[in-house]
Tab-separated table of C-alpha atoms in Angstrom:
chain	number	residue	atom	x	y	z
A	1	MET	CA	18.640	-3.533	-23.054
A	2	SER	CA	19.812	-3.709	-19.426
A	3	LEU	CA	17.530	-5.071	-16.714
A	4	SER	CA	17.412	-1.596	-15.174
A	5	ARG	CA	16.337	0.042	-18.422
A	6	THR	CA	13.856	-2.782	-19.079
A	7	PHE	CA	12.135	-2.222	-15.721
A	8	LEU	CA	12.041	1.541	-16.141
A	9	SER	CA	10.759	1.262	-19.711
A	10	ILE	CA	7.968	-1.110	-18.694
A	11	THR	CA	6.944	1.168	-15.851
A	12	ALA	CA	7.016	4.314	-17.968
A	13	ALA	CA	5.079	2.705	-20.798
A	14	SER	CA	2.368	1.542	-18.417
A	15	ALA	CA	2.009	4.787	-16.439
A	16	LEU	CA	-0.910	6.184	-18.427
A	17	VAL	CA	-3.061	8.965	-17.035
A	18	PHE	CA	-6.046	7.416	-15.322
A	19	ALA	CA	-8.677	7.559	-12.621
A	20	PRO	CA	-12.427	7.783	-12.852
A	21	VAL	CA	-15.847	8.598	-11.569
A	22	ILE	CA	-19.358	9.097	-12.650
A	23	ASN	CA	-22.118	11.500	-11.671
A	24	LEU	CA	-23.510	9.844	-8.569
A	25	PRO	CA	-26.160	10.516	-5.939
A	26	VAL	CA	-24.515	12.334	-3.060
A	27	ALA	CA	-25.094	12.611	0.672
A	28	LYS	CA	-23.688	15.533	2.620
A	29	ALA	CA	-20.273	14.288	3.689
A	30	VAL	CA	-18.565	15.142	6.952
A	31	PRO	CA	-15.005	16.343	6.255
A	32	PRO	CA	-12.765	13.290	6.738
A	33	SER	CA	-10.436	15.246	9.016
A	34	GLU	CA	-13.333	15.549	11.483
A	35	ILE	CA	-13.968	11.792	11.565
A	36	THR	CA	-11.911	10.224	14.333
A	37	ALA	CA	-11.743	6.987	16.296
A	38	GLU	CA	-10.723	6.792	19.940
A	39	LYS	CA	-8.096	4.364	21.125
A	40	PRO	CA	-9.835	1.897	23.471
A	41	ALA	CA	-8.868	1.611	27.114
A	42	GLY	CA	-6.305	-0.962	28.150
A	43	VAL	CA	-4.107	-0.800	25.050
A	44	ASP	CA	-0.464	-1.675	25.760
A	45	ASP	CA	1.598	0.767	23.655
A	46	ARG	CA	5.255	-0.022	23.060
A	47	GLU	CA	7.872	1.198	20.614
A	48	GLY	CA	11.501	0.622	19.821
A	49	PHE	CA	13.990	-0.277	17.138
A	50	LEU	CA	15.022	-3.502	15.440
A	51	THR	CA	18.349	-3.965	13.686
A	52	SER	CA	17.876	-4.622	9.981
A	53	GLN	CA	19.471	-7.640	8.357
A	54	ASP	CA	20.871	-5.450	5.569
A	55	GLY	CA	24.414	-5.703	6.944
A	56	LYS	CA	24.507	-1.945	7.487
A	57	GLY	CA	23.129	-1.828	11.011
A	58	THR	CA	20.052	0.150	9.954
A	59	GLN	CA	17.725	0.742	12.917
A	60	VAL	CA	14.059	0.161	12.050
A	61	TYR	CA	11.396	1.847	14.172
A	62	TRP	CA	8.423	-0.222	15.308
A	63	HIS	CA	5.286	0.561	17.317
A	64	SER	CA	3.076	-2.159	18.788
A	65	GLN	CA	-0.383	-1.783	20.316
A	66	GLN	CA	-1.850	-4.820	22.037
A	67	VAL	CA	-5.399	-5.132	23.325
A	68	PRO	CA	-6.635	-7.407	26.108
A	69	ASN	CA	-7.994	-10.719	24.797
A	70	ALA	CA	-6.893	-9.945	21.248
A	71	ARG	CA	-8.598	-11.779	18.404
A	72	GLY	CA	-5.737	-11.382	15.924
A	73	THR	CA	-2.920	-9.120	14.777
A	74	VAL	CA	-2.666	-6.640	11.900
A	75	VAL	CA	0.644	-5.270	10.605
A	76	VAL	CA	0.030	-1.841	9.046
A	77	VAL	CA	2.407	-0.785	6.251
A	78	HIS	CA	2.572	2.894	5.264
A	79	GLY	CA	3.266	4.496	1.887
A	80	ALA	CA	6.033	6.569	0.311
A	81	ALA	CA	7.324	9.767	1.938
A	82	GLU	CA	5.006	9.405	4.954
A	83	HIS	CA	5.199	7.451	8.232
A	84	SER	CA	3.235	5.022	10.379
A	85	GLY	CA	1.882	7.742	12.671
A	86	ARG	CA	-0.528	8.843	9.927
A	87	TYR	CA	-2.499	5.627	10.469
A	88	ASP	CA	-3.933	6.294	13.926
A	89	TYR	CA	-7.527	6.216	12.639
A	90	VAL	CA	-6.934	2.863	10.937
A	91	ALA	CA	-5.142	1.507	14.007
A	92	ASN	CA	-7.807	2.676	16.454
A	93	ARG	CA	-10.598	1.104	14.396
A	94	LEU	CA	-8.687	-2.181	14.394
A	95	LEU	CA	-7.977	-1.938	18.122
A	96	GLN	CA	-11.666	-1.256	18.799
A	97	SER	CA	-12.433	-4.460	16.884
A	98	GLY	CA	-10.104	-6.527	19.054
A	99	TYR	CA	-7.007	-6.661	16.871
A	100	ASN	CA	-3.447	-5.932	17.935
A	101	VAL	CA	-1.711	-3.454	15.639
A	102	TYR	CA	1.973	-3.409	14.726
A	103	ARG	CA	3.511	-0.654	12.623
A	104	LEU	CA	6.954	0.294	11.341
A	105	ASP	CA	8.544	3.266	9.639
A	106	HIS	CA	10.255	2.163	6.433
A	107	ARG	CA	13.938	2.831	5.847
A	108	GLY	CA	14.328	6.453	4.788
A	109	HIS	CA	11.051	7.378	6.492
A	110	GLY	CA	9.764	8.772	9.770
A	111	LYS	CA	11.483	7.750	12.984
A	112	THR	CA	13.604	5.182	11.159
A	113	ALA	CA	15.107	8.051	9.173
A	114	ASP	CA	15.562	10.003	12.423
A	115	ALA	CA	17.694	7.123	13.709
A	116	ASN	CA	19.614	6.844	10.423
A	117	PRO	CA	19.778	10.477	9.171
A	118	SER	CA	21.933	9.800	6.119
A	119	THR	CA	19.192	7.615	4.655
A	120	ARG	CA	16.271	10.068	4.853
A	121	ALA	CA	14.067	10.024	1.748
A	122	HIS	CA	16.115	7.149	0.286
A	123	ILE	CA	15.565	3.441	-0.319
A	124	ASP	CA	18.710	1.537	-1.209
A	125	ASP	CA	17.094	-1.809	-2.039
A	126	PHE	CA	13.399	-2.714	-1.928
A	127	HIS	CA	14.310	-6.227	-0.809
A	128	PHE	CA	15.820	-4.703	2.338
A	129	LEU	CA	12.609	-2.737	2.955
A	130	VAL	CA	10.539	-5.919	2.724
A	131	ASP	CA	13.024	-7.782	4.927
A	132	ASP	CA	12.545	-5.016	7.522
A	133	MET	CA	8.807	-5.699	7.395
A	134	ASN	CA	9.499	-9.358	8.068
A	135	LEU	CA	11.331	-8.455	11.276
A	136	VAL	CA	8.154	-6.781	12.537
A	137	VAL	CA	5.934	-9.621	11.301
A	138	GLN	CA	8.051	-12.191	13.128
A	139	LYS	CA	8.048	-10.034	16.260
A	140	ALA	CA	4.250	-9.799	16.107
A	141	LYS	CA	3.860	-13.543	15.602
A	142	ALA	CA	6.279	-14.384	18.425
A	143	GLU	CA	4.488	-12.050	20.844
A	144	ASN	CA	1.022	-13.343	19.909
A	145	PRO	CA	1.269	-17.117	19.471
A	146	GLY	CA	-1.861	-18.813	18.219
A	147	LEU	CA	-3.322	-15.658	16.686
A	148	LYS	CA	-3.686	-15.077	12.964
A	149	THR	CA	-1.599	-12.297	11.437
A	150	PHE	CA	-2.907	-9.974	8.730
A	151	MET	CA	-1.232	-7.186	6.772
A	152	LEU	CA	-2.763	-3.883	5.655
A	153	GLY	CA	-0.787	-1.781	3.181
A	154	HIS	CA	-1.400	1.531	1.457
A	155	SER	CA	0.210	2.873	-1.746
A	156	MET	CA	3.912	1.970	-1.669
A	157	GLY	CA	2.924	-0.025	1.400
A	158	SER	CA	0.617	-2.015	-0.872
A	159	LEU	CA	3.482	-2.670	-3.287
A	160	ALA	CA	5.552	-3.765	-0.289
A	161	SER	CA	2.758	-5.976	1.073
A	162	GLN	CA	2.315	-7.645	-2.321
A	163	PHE	CA	6.104	-8.069	-2.548
A	164	TYR	CA	6.098	-9.562	0.969
A	165	GLY	CA	3.445	-12.111	0.019
A	166	ILE	CA	5.607	-13.216	-2.906
A	167	LYS	CA	8.924	-13.316	-1.042
A	168	TYR	CA	7.603	-14.681	2.260
A	169	PRO	CA	4.694	-16.983	1.379
A	170	GLY	CA	2.695	-18.485	4.225
A	171	GLN	CA	3.603	-15.881	6.844
A	172	ILE	CA	0.452	-13.747	6.559
A	173	ASP	CA	-3.100	-15.088	6.818
A	174	GLY	CA	-4.641	-12.353	4.693
A	175	PHE	CA	-3.670	-9.122	2.941
A	176	VAL	CA	-5.607	-5.877	2.581
A	177	THR	CA	-4.186	-3.349	0.122
A	178	ASN	CA	-5.299	0.073	-1.046
A	179	GLY	CA	-3.883	2.195	-3.857
A	180	GLY	CA	-1.418	-0.453	-5.028
A	181	GLY	CA	-1.428	-3.116	-7.729
A	182	ALA	CA	0.816	-3.726	-10.728
A	183	PRO	CA	1.412	-1.801	-13.978
A	184	LEU	CA	1.004	-4.872	-16.167
A	185	ASN	CA	-0.834	-8.198	-16.021
A	186	PHE	CA	1.622	-10.827	-17.198
A	187	THR	CA	-0.364	-13.965	-16.421
A	188	GLY	CA	-4.143	-13.981	-15.914
A	189	GLU	CA	-7.273	-13.104	-17.830
A	190	ASN	CA	-8.907	-9.755	-17.054
A	191	GLN	CA	-11.314	-10.030	-14.143
A	192	PRO	CA	-13.576	-7.123	-13.147
A	193	GLY	CA	-13.973	-5.801	-9.623
A	194	ASP	CA	-16.925	-4.396	-7.700
A	195	TYR	CA	-17.834	-0.696	-7.652
A	196	VAL	CA	-19.078	0.690	-4.355
A	197	THR	CA	-20.752	4.085	-4.175
A	198	PRO	CA	-19.980	5.274	-0.638
A	199	ARG	CA	-22.778	6.426	1.627
A	200	ASP	CA	-20.874	9.680	2.164
A	201	MET	CA	-19.462	11.632	-0.752
A	202	SER	CA	-18.751	15.307	-1.225
A	203	ASP	CA	-20.654	17.255	-3.887
A	204	MET	CA	-17.412	17.611	-5.827
A	205	GLN	CA	-16.780	13.857	-5.802
A	206	GLY	CA	-20.227	13.144	-7.164
A	207	GLN	CA	-19.608	15.388	-10.176
A	208	LEU	CA	-16.127	14.288	-11.224
A	209	ALA	CA	-15.823	13.116	-14.816
A	210	PRO	CA	-14.627	9.613	-15.681
A	211	LYS	CA	-10.914	9.418	-16.353
A	212	LEU	CA	-9.018	7.547	-19.030
A	213	TRP	CA	-8.906	4.101	-17.446
A	214	GLU	CA	-12.704	4.126	-17.077
A	215	ARG	CA	-13.427	5.525	-20.549
A	216	ARG	CA	-10.993	3.174	-22.284
A	217	PRO	CA	-10.156	-0.508	-21.635
A	218	VAL	CA	-6.670	0.232	-20.293
A	219	SER	CA	-6.459	-3.175	-18.613
A	220	ASP	CA	-6.897	-4.734	-22.078
A	221	TRP	CA	-3.813	-2.838	-23.244
A	222	THR	CA	-1.678	-3.976	-20.298
A	223	ILE	CA	-2.360	-7.712	-20.375
A	224	PHE	CA	0.263	-10.120	-21.723
A	225	GLN	CA	-0.795	-13.591	-20.508
A	226	ASP	CA	2.624	-15.258	-20.739
A	227	ARG	CA	3.491	-13.650	-24.074
A	228	LEU	CA	6.416	-11.665	-22.627
A	229	LYS	CA	9.645	-13.637	-22.268
A	230	LEU	CA	10.762	-11.586	-19.268
A	231	ALA	CA	7.715	-12.842	-17.357
A	232	GLN	CA	8.683	-16.460	-18.038
A	233	ARG	CA	12.089	-16.275	-16.353
A	234	PRO	CA	12.247	-18.926	-13.590
A	235	ASN	CA	14.168	-16.722	-11.148
A	236	ASN	CA	12.049	-13.563	-11.174
A	237	VAL	CA	11.410	-13.862	-7.422
A	238	GLU	CA	15.133	-13.396	-6.777
A	239	MET	CA	15.408	-10.331	-9.018
A	240	ARG	CA	16.799	-7.236	-7.363
A	241	LEU	CA	17.933	-3.856	-8.598
A	242	PRO	CA	19.774	-1.935	-5.839
A	243	SER	CA	19.970	1.818	-6.073
A	244	LEU	CA	23.190	3.168	-7.525
A	245	PRO	CA	25.743	4.807	-5.215
A	246	GLY	CA	25.077	8.523	-5.105
A	247	SER	CA	21.375	8.185	-5.929
A	248	GLU	CA	20.584	9.155	-2.337
A	249	LYS	CA	22.004	12.614	-3.050
A	250	VAL	CA	19.766	13.326	-6.045
A	251	LEU	CA	16.576	14.715	-4.490
A	252	ILE	CA	13.268	15.376	-6.211
A	253	PRO	CA	10.487	17.407	-4.551
A	254	ASN	CA	7.738	15.262	-3.063
A	255	VAL	CA	5.096	15.041	-5.775
A	256	PHE	CA	2.643	13.019	-3.679
A	257	THR	CA	0.538	16.044	-2.772
A	258	SER	CA	-2.193	16.176	-5.437
A	259	GLY	CA	-4.862	13.573	-6.093
A	260	VAL	CA	-4.218	12.214	-2.600
A	261	ALA	CA	-7.110	13.598	-0.552
A	262	THR	CA	-10.122	15.805	-1.235
A	263	ASP	CA	-10.190	17.342	2.249
A	264	PRO	CA	-7.942	20.452	2.326
A	265	ALA	CA	-7.327	19.872	6.036
A	266	VAL	CA	-5.869	16.427	5.316
A	267	SER	CA	-3.619	17.864	2.610
A	268	ALA	CA	-2.473	20.693	4.878
A	269	GLU	CA	-1.699	18.306	7.714
A	270	TYR	CA	0.335	16.146	5.331
A	271	GLN	CA	2.328	19.084	3.999
A	272	ASN	CA	3.050	20.422	7.506
A	273	ASP	CA	3.931	17.076	9.090
A	274	PRO	CA	7.623	17.180	10.122
A	275	LEU	CA	7.934	13.411	9.609
A	276	VAL	CA	6.714	13.577	5.997
A	277	ASN	CA	9.632	13.758	3.581
A	278	PRO	CA	9.578	16.967	1.488
A	279	ASN	CA	11.873	15.268	-1.032
A	280	LEU	CA	12.397	11.828	-2.521
A	281	SER	CA	15.726	10.468	-3.648
A	282	GLU	CA	16.286	9.186	-7.141
A	283	GLY	CA	16.973	5.830	-5.521
A	284	MET	CA	13.598	5.758	-3.785
A	285	LEU	CA	11.741	6.460	-7.014
A	286	LYS	CA	13.723	3.762	-8.798
A	287	GLN	CA	12.990	1.230	-6.042
A	288	MET	CA	9.275	1.982	-6.215
A	289	GLN	CA	9.329	1.418	-9.971
A	290	PHE	CA	11.221	-1.812	-9.431
A	291	ALA	CA	8.721	-3.004	-6.807
A	292	ALA	CA	5.744	-2.347	-9.096
A	293	VAL	CA	7.262	-4.337	-11.950
A	294	TYR	CA	8.543	-7.065	-9.591
A	295	ASP	CA	5.025	-7.536	-8.258
A	296	GLY	CA	3.602	-7.781	-11.764
A	297	LEU	CA	6.226	-10.248	-12.951
A	298	ASN	CA	5.729	-12.435	-9.879
A	299	ALA	CA	1.977	-12.074	-9.383
A	300	ARG	CA	1.436	-15.753	-10.134
A	301	HIS	CA	3.398	-16.600	-6.966
A	302	PHE	CA	0.987	-14.650	-4.746
A	303	THR	CA	-1.566	-17.123	-3.374
A	304	ALA	CA	-2.803	-15.628	-0.087
A	305	PRO	CA	-6.356	-14.423	0.582
A	306	THR	CA	-6.549	-10.726	-0.262
A	307	LEU	CA	-8.869	-7.737	-0.319
A	308	ILE	CA	-7.753	-5.174	-2.924
A	309	MET	CA	-9.187	-1.646	-2.783
A	310	HIS	CA	-8.753	1.478	-4.888
A	311	GLY	CA	-10.327	4.920	-5.024
A	312	THR	CA	-11.585	5.563	-8.538
A	313	GLN	CA	-10.342	9.163	-8.502
A	314	ASP	CA	-6.892	8.181	-7.254
A	315	GLY	CA	-4.554	10.888	-8.518
A	316	LEU	CA	-1.321	8.928	-8.030
A	317	VAL	CA	-1.798	5.266	-8.910
A	318	PRO	CA	-3.936	4.298	-11.920
A	319	CYS	CA	-6.910	2.149	-11.002
A	320	TYR	CA	-6.077	-0.366	-13.690
A	321	PHE	CA	-3.043	-1.271	-11.547
A	322	ALA	CA	-5.510	-2.837	-9.094
A	323	GLN	CA	-7.236	-4.837	-11.832
A	324	ASP	CA	-3.928	-6.003	-13.324
A	325	TRP	CA	-2.781	-7.241	-9.905
A	326	TYR	CA	-6.163	-8.811	-9.121
A	327	SER	CA	-6.222	-10.607	-12.471
A	328	GLY	CA	-2.607	-11.767	-12.318
A	329	ILE	CA	-2.400	-13.315	-8.844
A	330	SER	CA	-3.106	-16.983	-8.138
A	331	SER	CA	-5.172	-16.426	-4.981
A	332	ALA	CA	-8.364	-18.476	-4.944
A	333	ASP	CA	-9.788	-16.118	-2.323
A	334	LYS	CA	-9.566	-12.558	-3.647
A	335	GLU	CA	-11.810	-9.510	-3.838
A	336	LEU	CA	-11.436	-6.192	-5.686
A	337	VAL	CA	-13.403	-3.129	-4.563
A	338	TYR	CA	-13.386	0.268	-6.277
A	339	TRP	CA	-14.530	3.143	-4.066
A	340	ALA	CA	-16.329	5.551	-6.397
A	341	GLY	CA	-15.266	9.178	-6.222
A	342	GLN	CA	-12.479	8.610	-3.703
A	343	TYR	CA	-8.919	9.869	-4.076
A	344	HIS	CA	-5.700	7.985	-3.299
A	345	GLU	CA	-5.931	7.902	0.501
A	346	VAL	CA	-9.275	6.145	0.871
A	347	PHE	CA	-8.741	5.993	4.652
A	348	ASN	CA	-8.612	9.814	4.650
A	349	GLU	CA	-11.573	10.285	2.305
A	350	PRO	CA	-15.327	10.667	2.959
A	351	ALA	CA	-15.607	6.880	2.538
A	352	LYS	CA	-13.110	6.225	5.354
A	353	VAL	CA	-15.688	4.860	7.814
A	354	GLU	CA	-17.297	2.573	5.245
A	355	ALA	CA	-13.889	1.496	3.926
A	356	MET	CA	-12.727	0.499	7.406
A	357	ASP	CA	-16.053	-1.259	8.008
A	358	LYS	CA	-15.301	-3.309	4.888
A	359	VAL	CA	-11.717	-4.015	5.977
A	360	ILE	CA	-12.740	-5.165	9.447
A	361	ALA	CA	-15.585	-7.322	8.118
A	362	TRP	CA	-13.173	-8.956	5.665
A	363	ILE	CA	-10.560	-9.623	8.355
A	364	ASP	CA	-13.254	-10.953	10.714
A	365	ALA	CA	-14.436	-13.373	8.031
A	366	HIS	CA	-10.882	-14.634	7.509
A	367	ASN	CA	-10.088	-14.846	11.209
A	368	ALA	CA	-12.477	-17.701	11.913
């Protein structure tokens, strides 16, 4: 079987229907769309483009926000089909806490796609996407010498952050990921995470029934512990699977619209956002599958401190992905938190304030 078919088969076999939640005590939740955070005074906002090292001259959009007397820097990495501008709440909370924030729009996304129109909704090679992230990381480090640098990724941005930690070890002082993980655990023993019942949940969230991954030990079905020969290959870190020519022309409607957020206003804003891609190329979907399997195969090479989070009612990425990643990595300093009742975009859910409190507390503790 070809490497391409092997990756796709592994991903398909592991993509079981999942997500959970139990009947829980509920407080009256404020709609997440009404919860905002103001940008503090004195923030130096800048934006521009960096030239990718992909040999194609791709222009990569970046946006930096620096605060006076910064305590550290956080690079925020967005998910599939969206753009970095959807993370203003996250950024403003970090800025309020004294952290510089750097963002980018991935190739095929947002303002990067505006600058390279032929690539919209397409990813040609996930390695290139991660290399683009490194340009922004190095820019952030050069502009803030002596400060620690953290990375916060969501969804595909979590896959990319995990990938970055494998490909560029030692560059980031700590990773926070939400809605990511790996479809299989190739190396470690199963390790449980912590369940957090948010202070604020909607009535609907408190009544959702447990899904498959919670009713059945899915993580026990997706653990291999060095029994798969593919996982023992010495050069897995160098593996790449570029998209085929023409795959940018095969477009699939954006399916990332259900199971993402419980607040109808958040969903409506997403669907009406002109920088959100209404379609995804076949190449993008293939690269996301590749990244998920790459991360699983190379989890043992990830050693950085990390906080891993997942909403238990995530309608896009199975929660057992988080446990498989958590169990497979070699990090001595790692934490897994499940946010009960929350959908995919935890930072746009009723738990958003508490989730960001947790993120900032974790970064503070690792910024000493």
